[in-house]
């Protein structure tokens, strides 16, 4: 009798596990689509590869002459724009590089790269630093957009950013002993390192060039730690602590190095000048990756309608960076003269839902990646 009872319990357990596995598989396999214009304003959660509910053309025109164009042929990993605004290049997920043109895009590099991590253009966009491979111990290389050639960096380079001279790179170098912060000319063979700081113990950081001769060092953002931000003078080797102990600290410069965007949890956002003073007061909260400065007076930011709700609480910025939720963004302009103004609305009859990332301003246009579909877009504003 006891034996039969045990068999029954085991059978019920097997059936329960099988049913649980089925429902989990079904939940994961069913696509989640981005919101339609008639849906609730809630923006949590959306799937990264969900197809749009409504098909939008490659070029969309709104009131007053605003034009939104999808300019990449395929979803992309990242992109960069030359300083003159005439050429736009992007990385496909497999590492191939294409030039965004009218008509079919032209591949300028057919070399494949596994596991792209980061793309860091220099000031004029003619060359890019690329990290790939393991995110913890990436390999680095330089792609020249003019000559269309790759040049690998030495294996001892663990972190890199563009320096102050034409071919100079500043990075964390570990050549056998303790890690050091050093500069080097990547075109020279063999590479000769100039040590800036010996025994460089800051870990899990990334570099942001601020201006000739200075470098920002930021800890990678997380809600789970109080992030810090330093400024390093490469000439005097003076290391100054700018921000200490801000949870979720996320920073980003515009490419003129005159405007700094700063976010920290739960919902504090500031636009600062190069001296860390308040440059433009704003009434919204967004992420630095959604902002760009145009000329010297105006800032444009894609602003989420909501980042977190009581019904759908989010740990920010971690959940956003890990794509646990997506946002619906509207575009705002901000300046000291005109204040803050909403100038573009996504998720409408005319325009699709936009979750903008990596925003760049060039020649009266804004470029960004829409996280909903992964394509590169160009937005021409009527006011520009």
Coordinates of N, CA, C and O in Angstrom, one line a residue, residues 33-203:
X33 N 5.0 42.2 -28.3 CA 5.1 43.2 -29.3 C 5.1 44.6 -28.7 O 4.6 44.8 -27.6
X34 N 5.8 45.6 -29.3 CA 5.8 46.9 -28.8 C 4.4 47.5 -28.8 O 3.5 47.0 -29.5
X35 N 4.1 48.6 -28.1 CA 2.8 49.1 -28.0 C 2.3 49.7 -29.2 O 3.0 50.2 -30.1
X36 N 1.0 49.7 -29.4 CA 0.3 50.4 -30.5 C -0.1 51.8 -30.0 O -0.1 52.0 -28.8
X37 N -0.5 52.7 -30.9 CA -0.9 54.0 -30.5 C -2.1 54.0 -29.6 O -2.4 55.0 -28.9
X38 N -2.9 52.9 -29.7 CA -4.1 52.9 -28.9 C -4.0 52.1 -27.6 O -4.9 52.0 -26.8
X39 N -2.7 51.6 -27.3 CA -2.5 50.8 -26.1 C -2.3 51.7 -24.9 O -2.2 53.0 -25.0
X40 N -2.2 51.1 -23.7 CA -1.9 51.9 -22.5 C -0.5 52.5 -22.6 O 0.3 52.1 -23.4
X41 N -0.3 53.6 -21.8 CA 0.9 54.3 -21.8 C 2.0 53.6 -21.1 O 3.2 54.0 -21.1
X42 N 1.7 52.4 -20.4 CA 2.7 51.7 -19.7 C 3.8 51.2 -20.7 O 3.5 50.7 -21.8
X43 N 5.1 51.3 -20.3 CA 6.1 50.9 -21.3 C 6.9 49.7 -20.8 O 8.0 49.4 -21.3
X44 N 6.4 48.9 -19.9 CA 7.1 47.7 -19.3 C 6.2 46.5 -19.5 O 5.0 46.5 -19.1
X45 N 6.7 45.4 -20.0 CA 8.0 45.2 -20.7 C 7.7 45.1 -22.2 O 6.6 44.8 -22.6
X46 N 8.8 45.2 -23.0 CA 8.7 45.0 -24.4 C 9.8 44.1 -24.9 O 10.9 44.1 -24.3
X47 N 9.6 43.3 -25.9 CA 10.6 42.3 -26.3 C 11.6 43.0 -27.3 O 11.2 43.8 -28.1
X48 N 12.8 42.6 -27.2 CA 13.8 43.2 -28.1 C 13.7 43.0 -29.5 O 14.1 43.8 -30.4
X49 N 13.1 41.8 -29.9 CA 13.0 41.5 -31.4 C 11.6 41.5 -31.8 O 11.3 40.9 -32.8
X50 N 10.7 42.1 -31.1 CA 9.3 42.0 -31.4 C 9.0 42.8 -32.7 O 9.5 43.9 -32.9
X51 N 8.2 42.2 -33.6 CA 7.8 42.9 -34.9 C 6.8 44.0 -34.6 O 6.1 43.9 -33.6
X52 N 6.9 45.1 -35.3 CA 6.0 46.2 -35.0 C 4.5 45.8 -35.4 O 4.3 45.0 -36.3
X53 N 3.6 46.3 -34.6 CA 2.2 46.0 -34.9 C 1.8 46.6 -36.3 O 1.1 46.0 -37.0
X54 N 2.3 47.8 -36.5 CA 2.0 48.5 -37.8 C 3.2 48.7 -38.6 O 4.3 49.0 -38.1
X55 N 3.1 48.4 -39.9 CA 4.2 48.6 -40.8 C 4.4 50.1 -41.1 O 3.4 50.7 -41.6
X56 N 5.6 50.6 -40.9 CA 5.9 52.0 -41.2 C 6.9 52.0 -42.4 O 7.7 51.1 -42.5
X57 N 6.7 53.0 -43.3 CA 7.7 53.1 -44.4 C 9.0 53.5 -44.0 O 9.3 53.9 -42.8
X58 N 10.0 53.3 -44.9 CA 11.4 53.7 -44.6 C 11.5 55.2 -44.3 O 12.4 55.7 -43.6
X59 N 10.7 56.0 -45.0 CA 10.7 57.5 -44.8 C 9.3 57.9 -44.3 O 8.3 57.6 -45.0
X60 N 9.3 58.7 -43.2 CA 8.0 59.1 -42.7 C 8.1 60.6 -42.5 O 9.0 61.2 -42.0
X61 N 7.0 61.3 -42.9 CA 7.0 62.8 -42.8 C 5.9 63.2 -41.9 O 4.8 62.7 -42.0
X62 N 6.2 64.2 -41.0 CA 5.3 64.7 -40.1 C 4.9 66.1 -40.4 O 5.3 66.7 -41.4
X63 N 4.2 66.7 -39.4 CA 3.8 68.1 -39.6 C 5.0 69.0 -39.6 O 5.9 68.8 -38.8
X64 N 4.9 70.1 -40.4 CA 5.9 71.1 -40.3 C 7.2 70.8 -41.0 O 8.2 71.5 -40.8
X65 N 7.3 69.6 -41.7 CA 8.5 69.3 -42.4 C 9.4 68.3 -41.7 O 10.5 68.0 -42.2
X66 N 9.0 67.8 -40.5 CA 9.8 66.8 -39.8 C 9.9 65.5 -40.6 O 8.8 65.0 -41.0
X67 N 11.1 65.0 -40.8 CA 11.2 63.7 -41.6 C 12.0 62.7 -40.8 O 13.1 63.0 -40.3
X68 N 11.5 61.5 -40.7 CA 12.2 60.4 -40.0 C 12.5 59.3 -41.1 O 11.6 58.9 -41.8
X69 N 13.8 59.0 -41.2 CA 14.2 58.0 -42.2 C 14.9 56.8 -41.6 O 15.8 57.1 -40.7
X70 N 14.6 55.6 -42.0 CA 15.4 54.5 -41.6 C 16.5 54.3 -42.6 O 16.3 54.1 -43.8
X71 N 17.8 54.4 -42.1 CA 18.9 54.6 -43.1 C 19.8 53.4 -43.1 O 20.8 53.3 -43.9
X72 N 19.6 52.4 -42.3 CA 20.4 51.1 -42.4 C 19.5 50.0 -43.0 O 18.3 50.0 -42.8
X73 N 20.2 49.2 -43.8 CA 19.5 48.1 -44.4 C 19.1 47.0 -43.5 O 18.1 46.2 -43.7
X74 N 19.8 46.9 -42.3 CA 19.6 45.8 -41.4 C 19.7 46.3 -40.0 O 20.2 47.4 -39.8
X75 N 19.2 45.6 -39.0 CA 19.5 46.0 -37.6 C 21.0 46.0 -37.4 O 21.7 45.2 -37.9
X76 N 21.4 46.9 -36.5 CA 22.9 47.2 -36.4 C 23.3 47.0 -34.9 O 22.5 46.9 -34.0
X77 N 24.6 46.9 -34.7 CA 25.2 46.9 -33.4 C 25.5 48.3 -32.9 O 25.1 48.7 -31.8
X78 N 26.2 49.1 -33.7 CA 26.5 50.5 -33.3 C 26.9 51.2 -34.6 O 27.0 50.6 -35.7
X79 N 27.0 52.5 -34.5 CA 27.3 53.3 -35.7 C 28.2 54.5 -35.3 O 28.4 54.8 -34.1
X80 N 28.7 55.2 -36.2 CA 29.3 56.5 -36.0 C 29.2 57.4 -37.2 O 29.0 56.9 -38.3
X81 N 29.3 58.7 -37.0 CA 29.1 59.7 -38.1 C 30.3 60.6 -38.2 O 30.9 61.0 -37.1
X82 N 30.8 60.8 -39.4 CA 32.0 61.7 -39.6 C 31.6 63.1 -39.1 O 30.4 63.5 -39.2
X83 N 32.5 63.8 -38.7 CA 32.3 65.1 -38.1 C 31.6 66.1 -39.1 O 30.8 66.9 -38.8
X84 N 31.9 65.9 -40.4 CA 31.3 66.7 -41.4 C 29.8 66.3 -41.7 O 29.1 67.0 -42.4
X85 N 29.4 65.2 -41.2 CA 28.0 64.8 -41.3 C 27.7 64.1 -42.7 O 26.6 63.8 -43.0
X86 N 28.8 64.0 -43.5 CA 28.5 63.5 -44.9 C 28.5 61.9 -44.9 O 27.9 61.4 -45.8
X87 N 29.2 61.3 -44.0 CA 29.2 59.8 -44.1 C 28.8 59.2 -42.8 O 29.2 59.7 -41.7
X88 N 28.0 58.2 -42.8 CA 27.5 57.4 -41.7 C 27.9 56.0 -41.9 O 27.6 55.4 -42.9
X89 N 28.6 55.4 -40.9 CA 29.0 54.0 -41.0 C 28.4 53.2 -39.8 O 28.1 53.8 -38.7
X90 N 28.2 52.0 -40.0 CA 27.6 51.2 -38.9 C 28.1 49.7 -39.0 O 28.6 49.2 -40.0
X91 N 28.2 49.2 -37.8 CA 28.6 47.8 -37.6 C 27.3 46.9 -37.6 O 26.4 47.1 -36.9
X92 N 27.4 45.9 -38.5 CA 26.4 44.8 -38.4 C 26.7 43.9 -37.2 O 27.8 43.9 -36.7
X93 N 25.7 43.2 -36.7 CA 26.0 42.3 -35.5 C 27.2 41.3 -35.7 O 27.8 40.9 -34.7
X94 N 27.5 41.0 -37.0 CA 28.5 40.0 -37.2 C 29.9 40.7 -37.4 O 30.9 40.0 -37.6
X95 N 30.0 42.0 -37.2 CA 31.2 42.7 -37.2 C 31.5 43.4 -38.6 O 32.5 44.2 -38.7
X96 N 30.8 43.0 -39.6 CA 31.0 43.7 -40.9 C 30.5 45.2 -40.8 O 29.7 45.5 -40.0
X97 N 31.2 46.0 -41.6 CA 30.9 47.5 -41.6 C 30.3 47.9 -42.9 O 30.8 47.5 -44.0
X98 N 29.3 48.7 -42.8 CA 28.6 49.2 -44.0 C 28.5 50.8 -43.9 O 28.5 51.3 -42.8
X99 N 28.4 51.4 -45.1 CA 28.1 52.8 -45.2 C 26.7 53.0 -45.5 O 26.1 52.5 -46.5
X100 N 26.0 53.8 -44.7 CA 24.6 54.1 -44.9 C 24.4 55.1 -46.1 O 24.8 56.2 -46.0
X101 N 23.8 54.6 -47.2 CA 23.7 55.4 -48.4 C 22.2 55.3 -48.9 O 21.5 54.4 -48.5
X102 N 21.9 56.2 -49.8 CA 20.6 56.0 -50.5 C 20.7 54.8 -51.4 O 21.6 54.6 -52.1
X103 N 19.7 54.0 -51.3 CA 19.7 52.7 -52.0 C 20.4 51.7 -51.1 O 20.6 51.9 -49.9
X104 N 20.8 50.5 -51.7 CA 21.5 49.5 -50.9 C 22.8 50.0 -50.2 O 23.6 50.7 -50.9
X105 N 23.0 49.7 -49.0 CA 24.2 50.1 -48.3 C 25.4 49.3 -48.7 O 25.4 48.1 -49.0
X106 N 26.5 50.1 -48.8 CA 27.8 49.5 -49.3 C 28.6 49.0 -48.1 O 28.9 49.7 -47.2
X107 N 29.1 47.7 -48.2 CA 29.9 47.2 -47.2 C 31.4 47.7 -47.4 O 31.9 47.6 -48.5
X108 N 32.0 48.3 -46.4 CA 33.3 48.8 -46.5 C 34.3 47.9 -45.8 O 35.5 48.1 -46.0
X109 N 33.8 46.9 -45.0 CA 34.7 45.9 -44.4 C 33.9 44.6 -44.3 O 32.8 44.6 -43.7
X110 N 34.4 43.6 -44.9 CA 33.7 42.3 -44.8 C 34.3 41.3 -43.8 O 33.8 40.2 -43.7
X111 N 35.2 41.8 -43.0 CA 35.8 41.0 -41.9 C 34.7 40.8 -40.8 O 34.1 41.8 -40.3
X112 N 34.5 39.6 -40.4 CA 33.6 39.3 -39.3 C 34.3 39.3 -37.9 O 35.5 39.0 -37.8
X113 N 33.5 39.8 -36.9 CA 34.1 39.9 -35.6 C 33.1 39.3 -34.6 O 31.9 39.6 -34.7
X114 N 33.5 38.4 -33.7 CA 32.6 37.8 -32.8 C 32.5 38.6 -31.5 O 33.5 39.2 -31.0
X115 N 31.3 38.7 -31.1 CA 31.0 39.4 -29.8 C 31.5 40.8 -29.7 O 32.4 41.1 -29.0
X116 N 30.9 41.7 -30.5 CA 31.3 43.1 -30.4 C 30.8 43.6 -29.0 O 29.8 43.3 -28.5
X117 N 31.7 44.5 -28.4 CA 31.4 45.1 -27.1 C 31.1 46.6 -27.2 O 30.1 47.1 -26.7
X118 N 32.1 47.3 -27.8 CA 32.0 48.8 -27.8 C 32.6 49.3 -29.1 O 33.6 48.7 -29.6
X119 N 32.1 50.5 -29.5 CA 32.7 51.2 -30.6 C 32.9 52.7 -30.2 O 32.0 53.3 -29.7
X120 N 34.2 53.1 -30.3 CA 34.5 54.5 -29.8 C 35.2 55.3 -30.9 O 36.4 55.0 -31.2
X121 N 34.5 56.2 -31.6 CA 35.1 57.0 -32.6 C 36.0 58.1 -32.1 O 35.8 58.5 -30.9
X122 N 37.0 58.5 -32.9 CA 37.8 59.6 -32.5 C 37.0 60.9 -32.8 O 35.8 60.9 -33.2
X123 N 37.6 62.1 -32.6 CA 36.9 63.3 -32.6 C 36.3 63.6 -34.0 O 35.2 64.2 -34.1
X124 N 36.9 63.2 -35.1 CA 36.4 63.5 -36.4 C 35.7 62.3 -37.1 O 35.2 62.4 -38.2
X125 N 35.7 61.2 -36.4 CA 35.0 60.0 -36.9 C 35.8 59.2 -38.0 O 35.3 58.3 -38.6
X126 N 37.1 59.6 -38.2 CA 37.8 58.9 -39.3 C 38.3 57.6 -38.8 O 38.7 56.7 -39.6
X127 N 38.4 57.3 -37.5 CA 38.9 56.1 -37.0 C 38.0 55.7 -35.7 O 37.5 56.6 -35.0
X128 N 37.9 54.4 -35.5 CA 37.2 53.9 -34.3 C 37.9 52.9 -33.6 O 38.6 52.0 -34.2
X129 N 37.9 53.0 -32.3 CA 38.4 51.9 -31.4 C 37.2 50.9 -31.2 O 36.1 51.3 -31.0
X130 N 37.6 49.6 -31.3 CA 36.5 48.6 -31.2 C 37.0 47.5 -30.2 O 38.1 47.0 -30.2
X131 N 36.1 47.2 -29.2 CA 36.4 46.2 -28.2 C 35.5 45.0 -28.6 O 34.3 45.2 -28.9
X132 N 36.0 43.8 -28.6 CA 35.3 42.6 -28.9 C 35.8 41.4 -28.1 O 36.8 41.4 -27.5
X133 N 35.0 40.3 -28.2 CA 35.4 39.1 -27.5 C 34.7 39.2 -26.1 O 33.7 39.7 -25.9
X134 N 35.4 38.6 -25.1 CA 34.8 38.5 -23.7 C 34.7 39.9 -23.2 O 35.6 40.7 -23.2
X135 N 33.5 40.3 -22.6 CA 33.3 41.6 -22.0 C 34.3 41.9 -20.9 O 34.6 43.0 -20.6
X136 N 34.7 40.8 -20.2 CA 35.5 41.0 -19.0 C 37.0 41.2 -19.4 O 37.7 41.9 -18.8
X137 N 37.4 40.5 -20.5 CA 38.8 40.6 -21.0 C 38.7 40.8 -22.5 O 39.1 39.9 -23.3
X138 N 38.3 42.0 -23.0 CA 38.1 42.1 -24.4 C 39.4 42.3 -25.2 O 40.4 42.7 -24.6
X139 N 39.4 42.0 -26.4 CA 40.5 42.4 -27.3 C 40.1 43.7 -28.0 O 38.9 44.1 -28.1
X140 N 41.1 44.4 -28.5 CA 40.9 45.8 -29.0 C 41.5 45.9 -30.4 O 42.6 45.3 -30.7
X141 N 40.9 46.7 -31.3 CA 41.4 47.0 -32.6 C 41.0 48.4 -33.0 O 40.1 49.0 -32.4
X142 N 41.6 48.9 -34.1 CA 41.3 50.2 -34.6 C 40.9 50.0 -36.1 O 41.6 49.3 -36.8
X143 N 39.8 50.6 -36.5 CA 39.4 50.6 -37.9 C 39.5 52.0 -38.4 O 39.0 52.9 -37.8
X144 N 40.2 52.1 -39.6 CA 40.4 53.4 -40.3 C 39.3 53.5 -41.3 O 39.3 52.8 -42.3
X145 N 38.4 54.5 -41.1 CA 37.3 54.6 -42.1 C 37.7 55.2 -43.4 O 37.0 55.1 -44.4
X146 N 38.9 55.8 -43.5 CA 39.4 56.4 -44.7 C 40.1 55.3 -45.6 O 39.9 55.2 -46.8
X147 N 41.0 54.6 -44.9 CA 41.8 53.5 -45.6 C 41.1 52.2 -45.7 O 41.5 51.3 -46.4
X148 N 40.0 52.1 -44.8 CA 39.2 50.8 -44.7 C 40.1 49.6 -44.3 O 39.9 48.5 -44.8
X149 N 40.9 49.8 -43.3 CA 41.8 48.8 -42.8 C 41.7 48.7 -41.3 O 41.4 49.6 -40.6
X150 N 42.0 47.4 -40.8 CA 42.0 47.1 -39.4 C 43.4 47.1 -38.9 O 44.3 46.7 -39.6
X151 N 43.6 47.5 -37.6 CA 44.9 47.3 -37.0 C 44.7 46.9 -35.6 O 44.1 47.6 -34.8
X152 N 45.1 45.6 -35.2 CA 44.9 45.1 -33.9 C 45.8 45.8 -32.8 O 46.9 46.2 -33.2
X153 N 45.3 45.9 -31.6 CA 46.1 46.5 -30.5 C 46.7 45.3 -29.8 O 46.2 44.2 -29.8
X154 N 47.8 45.6 -29.1 CA 48.5 44.5 -28.3 C 47.5 43.9 -27.3 O 46.6 44.5 -26.7
X155 N 47.8 42.6 -27.0 CA 46.9 41.8 -26.1 C 46.9 42.4 -24.7 O 46.0 42.2 -23.9
X156 N 48.0 43.1 -24.3 CA 48.1 43.6 -22.9 C 47.2 44.8 -22.7 O 47.1 45.3 -21.5
X157 N 46.6 45.4 -23.7 CA 45.7 46.5 -23.6 C 44.3 46.0 -23.1 O 43.7 45.2 -23.8
X158 N 43.9 46.4 -21.9 CA 42.7 45.9 -21.3 C 41.5 46.9 -21.4 O 40.4 46.5 -21.3
X159 N 41.8 48.1 -21.5 CA 40.8 49.2 -21.7 C 41.5 50.3 -22.5 O 42.7 50.5 -22.4
X160 N 40.7 51.0 -23.3 CA 41.3 52.0 -24.2 C 40.3 53.1 -24.5 O 39.1 53.0 -24.5
X161 N 40.9 54.3 -24.8 CA 40.2 55.5 -25.3 C 41.1 56.3 -26.1 O 42.4 56.1 -26.0
X162 N 40.6 57.2 -26.9 CA 41.5 58.1 -27.7 C 42.2 59.1 -26.8 O 41.6 59.6 -25.9
X163 N 43.4 59.3 -27.1 CA 44.2 60.3 -26.3 C 44.1 61.7 -26.9 O 43.2 62.0 -27.6
X164 N 45.1 62.5 -26.6 CA 45.0 63.9 -27.1 C 45.7 64.2 -28.4 O 45.5 65.2 -29.0
X165 N 46.6 63.3 -28.8 CA 47.3 63.4 -30.1 C 46.7 62.6 -31.2 O 45.9 61.7 -30.9
X166 N 47.1 62.8 -32.4 CA 46.5 62.1 -33.5 C 46.4 60.6 -33.4 O 45.3 60.0 -33.6
X167 N 47.5 60.0 -33.1 CA 47.5 58.5 -33.1 C 47.6 57.9 -31.7 O 47.9 56.8 -31.5
X168 N 47.3 58.8 -30.7 CA 47.5 58.4 -29.3 C 46.3 57.7 -28.7 O 45.2 58.1 -28.9
X169 N 46.6 56.6 -28.0 CA 45.6 55.9 -27.2 C 46.0 55.9 -25.8 O 47.2 55.7 -25.4
X170 N 45.0 56.1 -24.9 CA 45.3 56.0 -23.4 C 44.5 54.7 -22.9 O 43.4 54.5 -23.3
X171 N 45.2 53.9 -22.1 CA 44.5 52.7 -21.7 C 45.1 52.1 -20.5 O 46.2 52.5 -20.0
X172 N 44.4 51.0 -20.0 CA 45.0 50.2 -18.9 C 45.8 49.1 -19.6 O 45.3 48.4 -20.4
X173 N 47.0 49.0 -19.2 CA 48.0 48.1 -19.8 C 48.5 47.1 -18.7 O 48.9 47.6 -17.6
X174 N 48.4 45.8 -19.0 CA 49.0 44.9 -18.0 C 49.9 44.0 -18.8 O 49.5 43.0 -19.4
X175 N 51.2 44.3 -18.7 CA 52.2 43.6 -19.4 C 53.1 42.8 -18.4 O 54.2 43.1 -18.1
X176 N 52.5 41.8 -17.9 CA 53.2 40.9 -17.0 C 53.0 41.2 -15.5 O 52.8 40.3 -14.7
X177 N 53.1 42.5 -15.1 CA 53.1 42.8 -13.7 C 51.7 43.4 -13.4 O 50.7 43.0 -13.8
X178 N 51.8 44.5 -12.5 CA 50.6 45.1 -12.1 C 50.1 46.0 -13.2 O 50.8 46.5 -14.1
X179 N 48.8 46.2 -13.3 CA 48.2 47.1 -14.4 C 48.6 48.5 -14.2 O 48.8 49.0 -13.1
X180 N 48.8 49.2 -15.3 CA 49.2 50.6 -15.3 C 48.4 51.4 -16.2 O 47.8 50.8 -17.2
X181 N 48.2 52.7 -16.0 CA 47.6 53.6 -17.0 C 48.6 54.2 -17.8 O 49.6 54.8 -17.3
X182 N 48.5 54.0 -19.2 CA 49.6 54.4 -20.0 C 49.0 55.0 -21.3 O 47.9 54.8 -21.7
X183 N 49.9 55.8 -22.0 CA 49.5 56.3 -23.4 C 50.5 55.6 -24.4 O 51.6 55.2 -24.0
X184 N 50.1 55.5 -25.6 CA 50.9 54.9 -26.6 C 50.4 55.3 -28.0 O 49.2 55.6 -28.2
X185 N 51.3 55.3 -29.0 CA 51.0 55.6 -30.4 C 50.8 54.2 -31.0 O 51.7 53.4 -31.2
X186 N 49.5 53.9 -31.4 CA 49.2 52.6 -31.9 C 49.8 52.3 -33.2 O 49.8 51.1 -33.7
X187 N 50.3 53.3 -34.0 CA 50.8 53.0 -35.3 C 52.3 52.6 -35.3 O 52.8 52.2 -36.3
X188 N 52.9 52.8 -34.1 CA 54.3 52.4 -34.0 C 54.5 50.9 -33.7 O 53.8 50.3 -33.0
X189 N 55.6 50.4 -34.3 CA 55.9 49.0 -34.1 C 57.4 48.9 -33.8 O 58.3 49.3 -34.6
X190 N 57.8 48.3 -32.6 CA 56.8 47.9 -31.5 C 56.2 49.0 -30.8 O 56.8 50.1 -30.8
X191 N 55.1 48.8 -30.1 CA 54.4 49.8 -29.3 C 55.3 50.2 -28.1 O 55.9 49.3 -27.5
X192 N 55.4 51.5 -27.9 CA 56.1 52.0 -26.7 C 55.2 52.7 -25.8 O 54.5 53.7 -26.2
X193 N 55.1 52.2 -24.6 CA 54.1 52.7 -23.6 C 54.8 53.8 -22.8 O 55.9 53.7 -22.3
X194 N 54.0 54.9 -22.5 CA 54.4 56.0 -21.6 C 53.5 55.9 -20.4 O 52.3 56.2 -20.5
X195 N 54.1 55.5 -19.3 CA 53.3 55.3 -18.1 C 52.8 56.6 -17.5 O 53.6 57.5 -17.3
X196 N 51.5 56.7 -17.2 CA 50.9 57.8 -16.6 C 50.8 57.6 -15.1 O 51.1 58.4 -14.2
X197 N 50.2 56.4 -14.7 CA 50.0 56.0 -13.3 C 50.4 54.6 -13.2 O 49.9 53.7 -13.9
X198 N 51.4 54.3 -12.3 CA 51.8 52.9 -12.1 C 50.8 52.3 -11.1 O 50.2 53.0 -10.3
X199 N 50.7 51.0 -11.1 CA 49.8 50.2 -10.2 C 48.4 50.8 -10.2 O 47.9 51.3 -9.1
X200 N 47.8 50.9 -11.3 CA 46.5 51.5 -11.5 C 45.4 50.4 -11.0 O 45.2 49.4 -11.7
X201 N 44.8 50.7 -9.9 CA 44.0 49.7 -9.2 C 42.5 49.9 -9.5 O 41.7 49.1 -9.0
X202 N 42.1 50.9 -10.2 CA 40.6 51.1 -10.5 C 40.2 50.0 -11.5 O 40.8 49.8 -12.5
X203 N 39.1 49.3 -11.1 CA 38.6 48.2 -12.0 C 37.2 48.5 -12.4 O 36.5 49.3 -11.8

